[in-house]
Structures are given as structure tokens and as C-alpha cells.
Amino acid sequence: MPKSSNQKLKLIYLMKILLERTDETHSITMSEIIDALAAYDISAERKSLYNNIENLRVYGLDVIGTQEDRTYSCHIGNRQFELAELKLLVDSVAAAKFITEEKSNELIKKIEHLTSKHNATMLQRQVYVAGRVKSMNHGIMENVDAIHTAIAENSKISFQYFQWNVKKEAELKRDGKRYEVSPWGLSWDDEYYYLIGYDSDAGIIKHYRVDKMLSIKVENKVREGRCKFKEPDMVTYDKKMFNMFNGEERNVEILCENSLAGVMIDRFGKDVRITKVDNGHFRVVVKVAASMHFVHWIMALGDGVKIVAPDSLVEQIREEINRLANKYSK
């Protein structure tokens, strides 16, 4: 009986069977491997399978064999990704607002192929994509790729930008006129991707929600703003910004109750300098873009925190408190 054309792919299909059907709690016997290969029109004998499995071990696949009485079985041990790592990836993809629900489900299916079919069912139990607030821009992946390409090529980009109106319709800003920006980085803030770019006409750094950008084009123009941006440390830059809104950069002194130490470290990092004031309070001095979003963040922390300096920012907070009090007064 002539061998099938698939016979030469025996080793590849054997690896596929082991990766898909086995893990640390699920093994497969030689008889089951022979039957599984037969489904691919591949014939196999026990003796040759032992050699094939050893070849896979030499290749680097962690195939673990066990012998119980006269039954030999094997399974895949260590993989490139542990199950706990895949769960983390799945949940991150499911939770990301900037990825559409359709793309989230598509990516999760691909992640499931990185483990056995048994473990894949455990990943499915981790997923709750439906009903979450997700992006409706289906070109988000292409947008991110285009921005990275432009940065790598030191080129400007142009794009259209939209906002939602009260009719829940996407409405192009500036009547559809294209924006032209020098891209310098991407930042993830409040579960959204933001482009950080230099606007040559305005002479300032601006931020744009990537999921609200349309028809991105990499232009044949060299980026500008290097002297303005000075290749910023993106981590330091993110700490200064609040919801990606610009504001005058100021050194702000904040008086906090000790219980808020974790809040300050989470926001500004472990390098933030904490100075003891008394047994119940500490002081930090941080450089931030003092936008109204920063003011509201401080106010949301309640009476456990107080801006001490500069005086101009303290006055700005008083004015905002009075404005809100008048708005909600009877």
C-alpha cells in the first residue's frame, strides 16, 4: 500500500497532536497517537513513534513520557506561555477599551491556540467581553501599526479625527480637514491609547485618542519637534499628565494623610519623595501638568489631601469648589 503524501509531515502532525491534546494533567497513549495520526492519513508504528518523540525532545519540545504497566503515555510539560500568563493576556485583551469587541474575540481565539484544548476551555471561562464599553473603530490595529511605522521612519502622519455627537454619530472635526502631526510616542492612559505628537502649526505637544483617528497616512515628510520633545522619557511624561490633558507644568506640594501613601506611589511611582510632616501626615512635591483634570483628581481624594503650593493652584481649586457649590446650590 503506497504511503500518503502526508507521511512526510508525520513529525509536524505529531507535534500538533501533542500540543493540542496534552498538558500537565492530560496525557495521550501510543494507541491514541496512532489513531490521531491516522485521521491525517498518516500511518505510524510504535517503534518509529518513540524515535519521533525523541527527535521532538532534541528540537526543544518538553515531551514527558510515563510508563504504567505496559501502557506508555506522554504529555507536553513546559510551554512558551504558562496558563496563568495566558489568562492575564486574555483578560487584558478583553478589558482593553481601545480594541473592538470583534477584534477582542478574534485575538482571544488566537491566544487559546497557545495551549491545549483542555486549558483553552479554562481561558474561555475568563472572558466577559460582551457588554463592556469597547471601541467602535475597527481600524484600531492598523492605526497603531501606522503610527509605529511613522515613528520608525522618522515621518509625519496625517489623519482625520472624529467625536461623538448627541445622536451617537461619529462627526468629523474641522469639517473633515486632515490633521498633520509629528508622532513621538504612544501612551496608554485610562484604558485608551493616545498618540503623543508635535503640532508644528501650534508649536506645542498634543494628544489624540488613537481609536478616534481615521484614515491615517504616513507622509513623506520628516518629523518635527525633536528639540521641543527632546526624546522624552515616556514613563516620566505619563506621570505628569492626567487623562492626557495638557496644563502648565508646575512643581506642586501636596499634604497627605498617611493612609494615602499608596495612592501617591501608584500615581507617581516609587521614586516619589515622601517627607514626614507629623505622625499622621506626609508631604510630596511632584511636577505635573496642572490641568483641571489634575484639580479634580485631587478633589476626588477628599479631605485626606491638600494642595499647599503654589498659591495660584490653591486659588484655582478654591474657585472650582465655589463654582461647583454655586452650580448645585438650590
mmCIF file of C-alpha atoms in Angstrom:
data_model
loop_
_atom_site.group_PDB
_atom_site.id
_atom_site.type_symbol
_atom_site.label_atom_id
_atom_site.label_comp_id
_atom_site.label_asym_id
_atom_site.label_seq_id
_atom_site.Cartn_x
_atom_site.Cartn_y
_atom_site.Cartn_z
ATOM 1 C CA MET A 1 0.000 0.000 0.000
ATOM 2 C CA PRO A 2 1.565 3.310 -1.105
ATOM 3 C CA LYS A 3 2.274 5.915 1.548
ATOM 4 C CA SER A 4 0.145 9.039 1.532
ATOM 5 C CA SER A 5 1.622 12.441 0.694
ATOM 6 C CA ASN A 6 1.069 13.409 4.336
ATOM 7 C CA GLN A 7 3.566 10.800 5.556
ATOM 8 C CA LYS A 8 6.473 13.201 5.163
ATOM 9 C CA LEU A 9 4.648 15.584 7.554
ATOM 10 C CA LYS A 10 4.406 12.947 10.281
ATOM 11 C CA LEU A 11 6.698 14.744 12.751
ATOM 12 C CA ILE A 12 4.836 18.055 12.326
ATOM 13 C CA TYR A 13 1.436 16.456 12.855
ATOM 14 C CA LEU A 14 2.747 14.540 15.859
ATOM 15 C CA MET A 15 3.847 17.835 17.425
ATOM 16 C CA LYS A 16 0.454 19.346 16.624
ATOM 17 C CA ILE A 17 -1.366 16.444 18.312
ATOM 18 C CA LEU A 18 0.785 16.647 21.445
ATOM 19 C CA LEU A 19 0.415 20.442 21.735
ATOM 20 C CA GLU A 20 -3.343 20.418 21.163
ATOM 21 C CA ARG A 21 -4.367 17.348 23.159
ATOM 22 C CA THR A 22 -1.993 17.171 26.101
ATOM 23 C CA ASP A 23 -0.860 19.225 29.075
ATOM 24 C CA GLU A 24 0.329 18.556 32.616
ATOM 25 C CA THR A 25 -2.994 16.912 33.547
ATOM 26 C CA HIS A 26 -3.884 15.272 30.212
ATOM 27 C CA SER A 27 -1.725 12.578 28.587
ATOM 28 C CA ILE A 28 -2.086 10.553 25.403
ATOM 29 C CA THR A 29 -1.195 6.889 24.845
ATOM 30 C CA MET A 30 0.659 5.432 21.866
ATOM 31 C CA SER A 31 -2.518 3.826 20.591
ATOM 32 C CA GLU A 32 -4.320 7.186 20.735
ATOM 33 C CA ILE A 33 -1.429 8.863 18.897
ATOM 34 C CA ILE A 34 -1.590 6.223 16.142
ATOM 35 C CA ASP A 35 -5.347 6.783 15.767
ATOM 36 C CA ALA A 36 -4.889 10.595 15.760
ATOM 37 C CA LEU A 37 -2.229 10.360 13.025
ATOM 38 C CA ALA A 38 -4.447 8.042 11.010
ATOM 39 C CA ALA A 39 -7.066 10.821 10.940
ATOM 40 C CA TYR A 40 -4.488 12.838 8.975
ATOM 41 C CA ASP A 41 -3.917 9.848 6.653
ATOM 42 C CA ILE A 42 -0.559 9.092 8.267
ATOM 43 C CA SER A 43 0.466 5.563 9.271
ATOM 44 C CA ALA A 44 2.685 5.022 12.312
ATOM 45 C CA GLU A 45 4.245 2.188 14.275
ATOM 46 C CA ARG A 46 5.095 2.271 17.970
ATOM 47 C CA LYS A 47 8.833 1.848 17.421
ATOM 48 C CA SER A 48 9.042 4.767 14.983
ATOM 49 C CA LEU A 49 6.939 6.926 17.310
ATOM 50 C CA TYR A 50 9.468 6.553 20.126
ATOM 51 C CA ASN A 51 12.141 7.861 17.744
ATOM 52 C CA ASN A 52 9.876 10.686 16.595
ATOM 53 C CA ILE A 53 9.146 11.762 20.166
ATOM 54 C CA GLU A 54 12.858 11.743 20.967
ATOM 55 C CA ASN A 55 13.501 13.926 17.916
ATOM 56 C CA LEU A 56 10.923 16.399 19.203
ATOM 57 C CA ARG A 57 12.722 16.479 22.557
ATOM 58 C CA VAL A 58 16.009 17.223 20.783
ATOM 59 C CA TYR A 59 14.206 20.010 18.902
ATOM 60 C CA GLY A 60 13.261 21.540 22.256
ATOM 61 C CA LEU A 61 9.710 20.327 22.906
ATOM 62 C CA ASP A 62 9.248 19.303 26.541
ATOM 63 C CA VAL A 63 7.646 15.878 25.973
ATOM 64 C CA ILE A 64 7.293 13.926 29.216
ATOM 65 C CA GLY A 65 6.743 10.175 28.972
ATOM 66 C CA THR A 66 5.413 7.819 31.653
ATOM 67 C CA GLN A 67 5.193 4.041 31.728
ATOM 68 C CA GLU A 68 2.451 2.319 33.742
ATOM 69 C CA ASP A 69 2.444 -1.451 33.415
ATOM 70 C CA ARG A 70 2.528 -1.972 29.643
ATOM 71 C CA THR A 71 0.994 1.391 28.747
ATOM 72 C CA TYR A 72 3.246 4.269 27.652
ATOM 73 C CA SER A 73 1.747 7.737 27.596
ATOM 74 C CA CYS A 74 3.181 11.210 27.178
ATOM 75 C CA HIS A 75 2.275 14.859 27.501
ATOM 76 C CA ILE A 76 3.697 18.344 26.987
ATOM 77 C CA GLY A 77 5.266 19.828 30.135
ATOM 78 C CA ASN A 78 6.667 23.342 29.934
ATOM 79 C CA ARG A 79 5.323 25.612 27.206
ATOM 80 C CA GLN A 80 6.296 29.017 25.932
ATOM 81 C CA PHE A 81 3.433 30.516 27.972
ATOM 82 C CA GLU A 82 2.135 29.262 31.308
ATOM 83 C CA LEU A 83 -1.631 29.022 31.766
ATOM 84 C CA ALA A 84 -1.584 31.863 34.313
ATOM 85 C CA GLU A 85 0.216 34.083 31.779
ATOM 86 C CA LEU A 86 -2.366 33.295 29.092
ATOM 87 C CA LYS A 87 -5.192 34.148 31.492
ATOM 88 C CA LEU A 88 -3.531 37.505 32.085
ATOM 89 C CA LEU A 89 -3.240 38.138 28.342
ATOM 90 C CA VAL A 90 -6.849 37.119 27.725
ATOM 91 C CA ASP A 91 -8.198 39.367 30.451
ATOM 92 C CA SER A 92 -6.089 42.303 29.244
ATOM 93 C CA VAL A 93 -7.395 41.909 25.701
ATOM 94 C CA ALA A 94 -10.980 41.534 26.915
ATOM 95 C CA ALA A 95 -10.775 44.596 29.161
ATOM 96 C CA ALA A 96 -8.974 46.940 26.744
ATOM 97 C CA LYS A 97 -11.398 49.662 25.706
ATOM 98 C CA PHE A 98 -9.422 50.628 22.615
ATOM 99 C CA ILE A 99 -9.937 47.184 20.999
ATOM 100 C CA THR A 100 -13.315 46.444 19.415
ATOM 101 C CA GLU A 101 -15.378 43.545 20.760
ATOM 102 C CA GLU A 102 -14.961 41.703 17.453
ATOM 103 C CA LYS A 103 -11.173 42.105 17.479
ATOM 104 C CA SER A 104 -11.007 41.139 21.179
ATOM 105 C CA ASN A 105 -12.772 37.843 20.493
ATOM 106 C CA GLU A 106 -10.534 37.233 17.473
ATOM 107 C CA LEU A 107 -7.349 37.806 19.497
ATOM 108 C CA ILE A 108 -8.583 35.641 22.364
ATOM 109 C CA LYS A 109 -9.186 32.756 19.953
ATOM 110 C CA LYS A 110 -5.576 33.077 18.799
ATOM 111 C CA ILE A 111 -4.334 33.094 22.399
ATOM 112 C CA GLU A 112 -6.306 29.894 23.061
ATOM 113 C CA HIS A 113 -4.191 28.133 20.407
ATOM 114 C CA LEU A 114 -1.110 28.721 22.582
ATOM 115 C CA THR A 115 -2.245 25.997 24.992
ATOM 116 C CA SER A 116 -4.024 22.631 24.902
ATOM 117 C CA LYS A 117 -7.710 22.373 24.017
ATOM 118 C CA HIS A 118 -8.377 21.385 27.634
ATOM 119 C CA ASN A 119 -6.750 24.534 29.025
ATOM 120 C CA ALA A 120 -8.380 26.619 26.285
ATOM 121 C CA THR A 121 -11.783 25.924 27.883
ATOM 122 C CA MET A 122 -10.425 27.377 31.119
ATOM 123 C CA LEU A 123 -9.410 30.523 29.255
ATOM 124 C CA GLN A 124 -12.914 30.835 27.826
ATOM 125 C CA ARG A 125 -14.311 30.984 31.352
ATOM 126 C CA GLN A 126 -12.109 34.011 31.983
ATOM 127 C CA VAL A 127 -13.681 36.022 29.155
ATOM 128 C CA TYR A 128 -16.506 38.510 29.647
ATOM 129 C CA VAL A 129 -16.222 40.779 26.620
ATOM 130 C CA ALA A 130 -19.906 41.267 25.858
ATOM 131 C CA GLY A 131 -21.389 44.379 27.423
ATOM 132 C CA ARG A 132 -18.084 46.104 28.183
ATOM 133 C CA VAL A 133 -17.522 49.593 26.837
ATOM 134 C CA LYS A 134 -15.388 48.933 23.755
ATOM 135 C CA SER A 135 -14.083 50.931 20.836
ATOM 136 C CA MET A 136 -16.171 51.015 17.660
ATOM 137 C CA ASN A 137 -13.232 51.882 15.410
ATOM 138 C CA HIS A 138 -12.400 48.658 13.566
ATOM 139 C CA GLY A 139 -9.161 50.143 12.213
ATOM 140 C CA ILE A 140 -7.504 50.453 15.635
ATOM 141 C CA MET A 141 -4.808 47.847 14.916
ATOM 142 C CA GLU A 142 -3.972 49.451 11.583
ATOM 143 C CA ASN A 143 -3.798 52.854 13.317
ATOM 144 C CA VAL A 144 -1.298 51.638 15.901
ATOM 145 C CA ASP A 145 0.781 49.918 13.220
ATOM 146 C CA ALA A 146 0.834 53.065 11.039
ATOM 147 C CA ILE A 147 1.946 55.227 13.981
ATOM 148 C CA HIS A 148 4.765 52.827 14.883
ATOM 149 C CA THR A 149 5.844 52.768 11.225
ATOM 150 C CA ALA A 150 5.935 56.578 11.077
ATOM 151 C CA ILE A 151 7.991 56.793 14.285
ATOM 152 C CA ALA A 152 10.451 54.197 12.980
ATOM 153 C CA GLU A 153 10.761 56.062 9.666
ATOM 154 C CA ASN A 154 11.002 59.490 11.370
ATOM 155 C CA SER A 155 7.980 60.654 9.347
ATOM 156 C CA LYS A 156 4.930 62.799 9.930
ATOM 157 C CA ILE A 157 1.410 61.382 9.727
ATOM 158 C CA SER A 158 -1.905 62.859 8.637
ATOM 159 C CA PHE A 159 -5.373 61.712 9.669
ATOM 160 C CA GLN A 160 -8.977 62.680 10.218
ATOM 161 C CA TYR A 161 -10.310 62.957 13.754
ATOM 162 C CA PHE A 162 -13.867 62.461 14.967
ATOM 163 C CA GLN A 163 -16.049 62.998 18.025
ATOM 164 C CA TRP A 164 -19.426 61.562 19.008
ATOM 165 C CA ASN A 165 -22.474 63.830 18.787
ATOM 166 C CA VAL A 166 -25.722 63.600 20.770
ATOM 167 C CA LYS A 167 -27.206 61.376 18.051
ATOM 168 C CA LYS A 168 -24.433 58.839 18.758
ATOM 169 C CA GLU A 169 -22.982 59.544 15.327
ATOM 170 C CA ALA A 170 -19.287 59.892 14.508
ATOM 171 C CA GLU A 171 -18.770 63.506 13.487
ATOM 172 C CA LEU A 172 -15.531 64.589 11.801
ATOM 173 C CA LYS A 173 -13.813 67.508 13.483
ATOM 174 C CA ARG A 174 -12.667 70.527 11.441
ATOM 175 C CA ASP A 175 -15.197 69.515 8.749
ATOM 176 C CA GLY A 176 -13.051 66.550 7.824
ATOM 177 C CA LYS A 177 -9.840 68.522 7.241
ATOM 178 C CA ARG A 178 -6.829 66.299 7.846
ATOM 179 C CA TYR A 179 -4.586 66.816 10.850
ATOM 180 C CA GLU A 180 -0.818 66.702 10.256
ATOM 181 C CA VAL A 181 1.271 65.716 13.262
ATOM 182 C CA SER A 182 4.787 64.544 14.076
ATOM 183 C CA PRO A 183 4.308 61.349 16.127
ATOM 184 C CA TRP A 184 6.684 60.847 19.060
ATOM 185 C CA GLY A 185 5.074 58.129 21.128
ATOM 186 C CA LEU A 186 2.038 56.122 22.182
ATOM 187 C CA SER A 187 0.693 56.163 25.716
ATOM 188 C CA TRP A 188 -1.915 54.020 27.456
ATOM 189 C CA ASP A 189 -3.963 56.141 29.850
ATOM 190 C CA ASP A 190 -7.333 55.309 31.433
ATOM 191 C CA GLU A 191 -7.523 52.158 29.236
ATOM 192 C CA TYR A 192 -7.173 54.126 25.994
ATOM 193 C CA TYR A 193 -4.281 54.508 23.561
ATOM 194 C CA TYR A 194 -3.132 58.065 22.936
ATOM 195 C CA LEU A 195 -0.833 59.426 20.250
ATOM 196 C CA ILE A 196 1.640 61.938 21.640
ATOM 197 C CA GLY A 197 2.635 64.212 18.795
ATOM 198 C CA TYR A 198 4.028 67.617 17.926
ATOM 199 C CA ASP A 199 1.778 70.112 16.140
ATOM 200 C CA SER A 200 4.108 72.273 14.040
ATOM 201 C CA ASP A 201 1.498 74.956 13.349
ATOM 202 C CA ALA A 202 0.652 75.439 17.032
ATOM 203 C CA GLY A 203 4.204 74.756 18.185
ATOM 204 C CA ILE A 204 3.034 72.522 21.035
ATOM 205 C CA ILE A 205 2.716 68.852 22.009
ATOM 206 C CA LYS A 206 -0.802 67.446 21.587
ATOM 207 C CA HIS A 207 -2.572 64.170 22.379
ATOM 208 C CA TYR A 208 -5.069 62.266 20.248
ATOM 209 C CA ARG A 209 -7.169 59.210 21.089
ATOM 210 C CA VAL A 210 -5.983 56.553 18.638
ATOM 211 C CA ASP A 211 -9.445 54.958 18.379
ATOM 212 C CA LYS A 212 -10.830 58.326 17.170
ATOM 213 C CA MET A 213 -8.311 58.655 14.360
ATOM 214 C CA LEU A 214 -9.357 57.732 10.821
ATOM 215 C CA SER A 215 -7.540 57.212 7.509
ATOM 216 C CA ILE A 216 -4.019 57.512 8.907
ATOM 217 C CA LYS A 217 -1.385 58.129 6.242
ATOM 218 C CA VAL A 218 2.382 58.118 6.726
ATOM 219 C CA GLU A 219 3.601 61.269 4.977
ATOM 220 C CA ASN A 220 6.867 61.709 3.108
ATOM 221 C CA LYS A 221 7.845 64.498 5.492
ATOM 222 C CA VAL A 222 10.441 64.434 8.253
ATOM 223 C CA ARG A 223 9.119 64.699 11.817
ATOM 224 C CA GLU A 224 9.476 67.982 13.661
ATOM 225 C CA GLY A 225 9.586 68.875 17.343
ATOM 226 C CA ARG A 226 12.682 66.947 18.399
ATOM 227 C CA CYS A 227 14.122 69.982 20.181
ATOM 228 C CA LYS A 228 10.748 70.582 21.856
ATOM 229 C CA PHE A 229 10.275 66.983 22.851
ATOM 230 C CA LYS A 230 13.925 66.049 23.487
ATOM 231 C CA GLU A 231 13.230 62.305 23.193
ATOM 232 C CA PRO A 232 11.148 62.263 26.393
ATOM 233 C CA ASP A 233 11.134 59.534 28.981
ATOM 234 C CA MET A 234 7.573 58.330 28.330
ATOM 235 C CA VAL A 235 7.146 56.948 31.847
ATOM 236 C CA THR A 236 8.081 60.300 33.411
ATOM 237 C CA TYR A 237 5.882 62.092 30.884
ATOM 238 C CA ASP A 238 2.851 59.934 31.719
ATOM 239 C CA LYS A 239 3.203 60.663 35.431
ATOM 240 C CA LYS A 240 2.831 64.381 34.743
ATOM 241 C CA MET A 241 -0.325 64.026 32.643
ATOM 242 C CA PHE A 242 -3.863 63.473 33.905
ATOM 243 C CA ASN A 243 -6.252 61.896 31.381
ATOM 244 C CA MET A 244 -3.892 63.143 28.670
ATOM 245 C CA PHE A 245 -4.929 66.792 29.165
ATOM 246 C CA ASN A 246 -2.276 69.446 28.874
ATOM 247 C CA GLY A 247 -1.696 72.035 31.542
ATOM 248 C CA GLU A 248 1.044 74.314 32.768
ATOM 249 C CA GLU A 249 3.818 72.218 34.262
ATOM 250 C CA ARG A 250 4.253 73.118 37.912
ATOM 251 C CA ASN A 251 6.013 71.797 40.986
ATOM 252 C CA VAL A 252 3.094 71.037 43.292
ATOM 253 C CA GLU A 253 3.398 70.469 47.029
ATOM 254 C CA ILE A 254 0.759 68.102 48.412
ATOM 255 C CA LEU A 255 -0.004 67.434 52.089
ATOM 256 C CA CYS A 256 -1.474 63.945 52.622
ATOM 257 C CA GLU A 257 -2.701 61.688 55.378
ATOM 258 C CA ASN A 258 -0.501 58.608 55.818
ATOM 259 C CA SER A 259 -3.276 56.348 54.502
ATOM 260 C CA LEU A 260 -2.818 57.928 51.043
ATOM 261 C CA ALA A 261 0.837 56.923 50.650
ATOM 262 C CA GLY A 262 -0.192 54.061 48.349
ATOM 263 C CA VAL A 263 -2.264 56.408 46.178
ATOM 264 C CA MET A 264 0.711 58.735 45.662
ATOM 265 C CA ILE A 265 3.088 55.852 44.903
ATOM 266 C CA ASP A 266 0.605 54.294 42.454
ATOM 267 C CA ARG A 267 0.259 57.601 40.633
ATOM 268 C CA PHE A 268 3.810 58.990 40.707
ATOM 269 C CA GLY A 269 5.926 55.863 41.205
ATOM 270 C CA LYS A 270 8.117 54.525 43.991
ATOM 271 C CA ASP A 271 10.728 57.219 43.321
ATOM 272 C CA VAL A 272 8.392 59.952 44.591
ATOM 273 C CA ARG A 273 9.971 61.636 47.611
ATOM 274 C CA ILE A 274 7.815 61.320 50.741
ATOM 275 C CA THR A 275 8.683 63.647 53.632
ATOM 276 C CA LYS A 276 7.219 63.106 57.090
ATOM 277 C CA VAL A 277 5.332 66.135 58.489
ATOM 278 C CA ASP A 278 3.961 64.604 61.698
ATOM 279 C CA ASN A 279 2.769 61.194 62.902
ATOM 280 C CA GLY A 280 -0.319 61.337 60.691
ATOM 281 C CA HIS A 281 0.811 63.259 57.606
ATOM 282 C CA PHE A 282 3.467 63.401 54.915
ATOM 283 C CA ARG A 283 4.371 65.804 52.119
ATOM 284 C CA VAL A 284 5.254 65.184 48.461
ATOM 285 C CA VAL A 285 6.462 67.590 45.775
ATOM 286 C CA VAL A 286 5.737 66.462 42.217
ATOM 287 C CA LYS A 287 5.929 68.050 38.787
ATOM 288 C CA VAL A 288 2.581 67.751 36.986
ATOM 289 C CA ALA A 289 0.651 69.276 34.110
ATOM 290 C CA ALA A 290 -1.763 71.172 36.358
ATOM 291 C CA SER A 291 -4.880 70.827 34.213
ATOM 292 C CA MET A 292 -8.412 70.888 35.568
ATOM 293 C CA HIS A 293 -8.308 67.084 35.468
ATOM 294 C CA PHE A 294 -5.470 67.164 37.986
ATOM 295 C CA VAL A 295 -7.537 69.518 40.153
ATOM 296 C CA HIS A 296 -10.499 67.138 40.023
ATOM 297 C CA TRP A 297 -8.254 64.171 40.835
ATOM 298 C CA ILE A 298 -7.051 65.970 43.966
ATOM 299 C CA MET A 299 -10.627 66.889 44.933
ATOM 300 C CA ALA A 300 -11.767 63.284 44.456
ATOM 301 C CA LEU A 301 -9.296 62.159 47.128
ATOM 302 C CA GLY A 302 -11.355 64.031 49.731
ATOM 303 C CA ASP A 303 -10.178 65.776 52.872
ATOM 304 C CA GLY A 304 -7.206 63.470 53.301
ATOM 305 C CA VAL A 305 -5.195 65.516 50.812
ATOM 306 C CA LYS A 306 -4.495 69.236 50.411
ATOM 307 C CA ILE A 307 -2.558 71.299 47.890
ATOM 308 C CA VAL A 308 -0.162 73.533 49.816
ATOM 309 C CA ALA A 309 1.674 75.239 46.953
ATOM 310 C CA PRO A 310 1.825 77.017 44.608
ATOM 311 C CA ASP A 311 -0.618 79.680 45.764
ATOM 312 C CA SER A 312 -2.007 80.148 42.249
ATOM 313 C CA LEU A 313 -3.085 76.491 42.108
ATOM 314 C CA VAL A 314 -4.592 76.683 45.605
ATOM 315 C CA GLU A 315 -6.649 79.661 44.414
ATOM 316 C CA GLN A 316 -7.687 77.745 41.281
ATOM 317 C CA ILE A 317 -9.004 74.925 43.461
ATOM 318 C CA ARG A 318 -10.948 77.390 45.660
ATOM 319 C CA GLU A 319 -12.553 78.866 42.543
ATOM 320 C CA GLU A 320 -13.518 75.434 41.260
ATOM 321 C CA ILE A 321 -15.047 74.455 44.611
ATOM 322 C CA ASN A 322 -17.076 77.687 44.652
ATOM 323 C CA ARG A 323 -18.181 77.131 41.053
ATOM 324 C CA LEU A 324 -19.426 73.638 41.833
ATOM 325 C CA ALA A 325 -21.105 74.804 45.047
ATOM 326 C CA ASN A 326 -23.000 77.525 43.144
ATOM 327 C CA LYS A 327 -23.947 75.065 40.390
ATOM 328 C CA TYR A 328 -25.578 72.661 42.844
ATOM 329 C CA SER A 329 -26.986 75.178 45.317
ATOM 330 C CA LYS A 330 -30.777 75.447 45.492
#
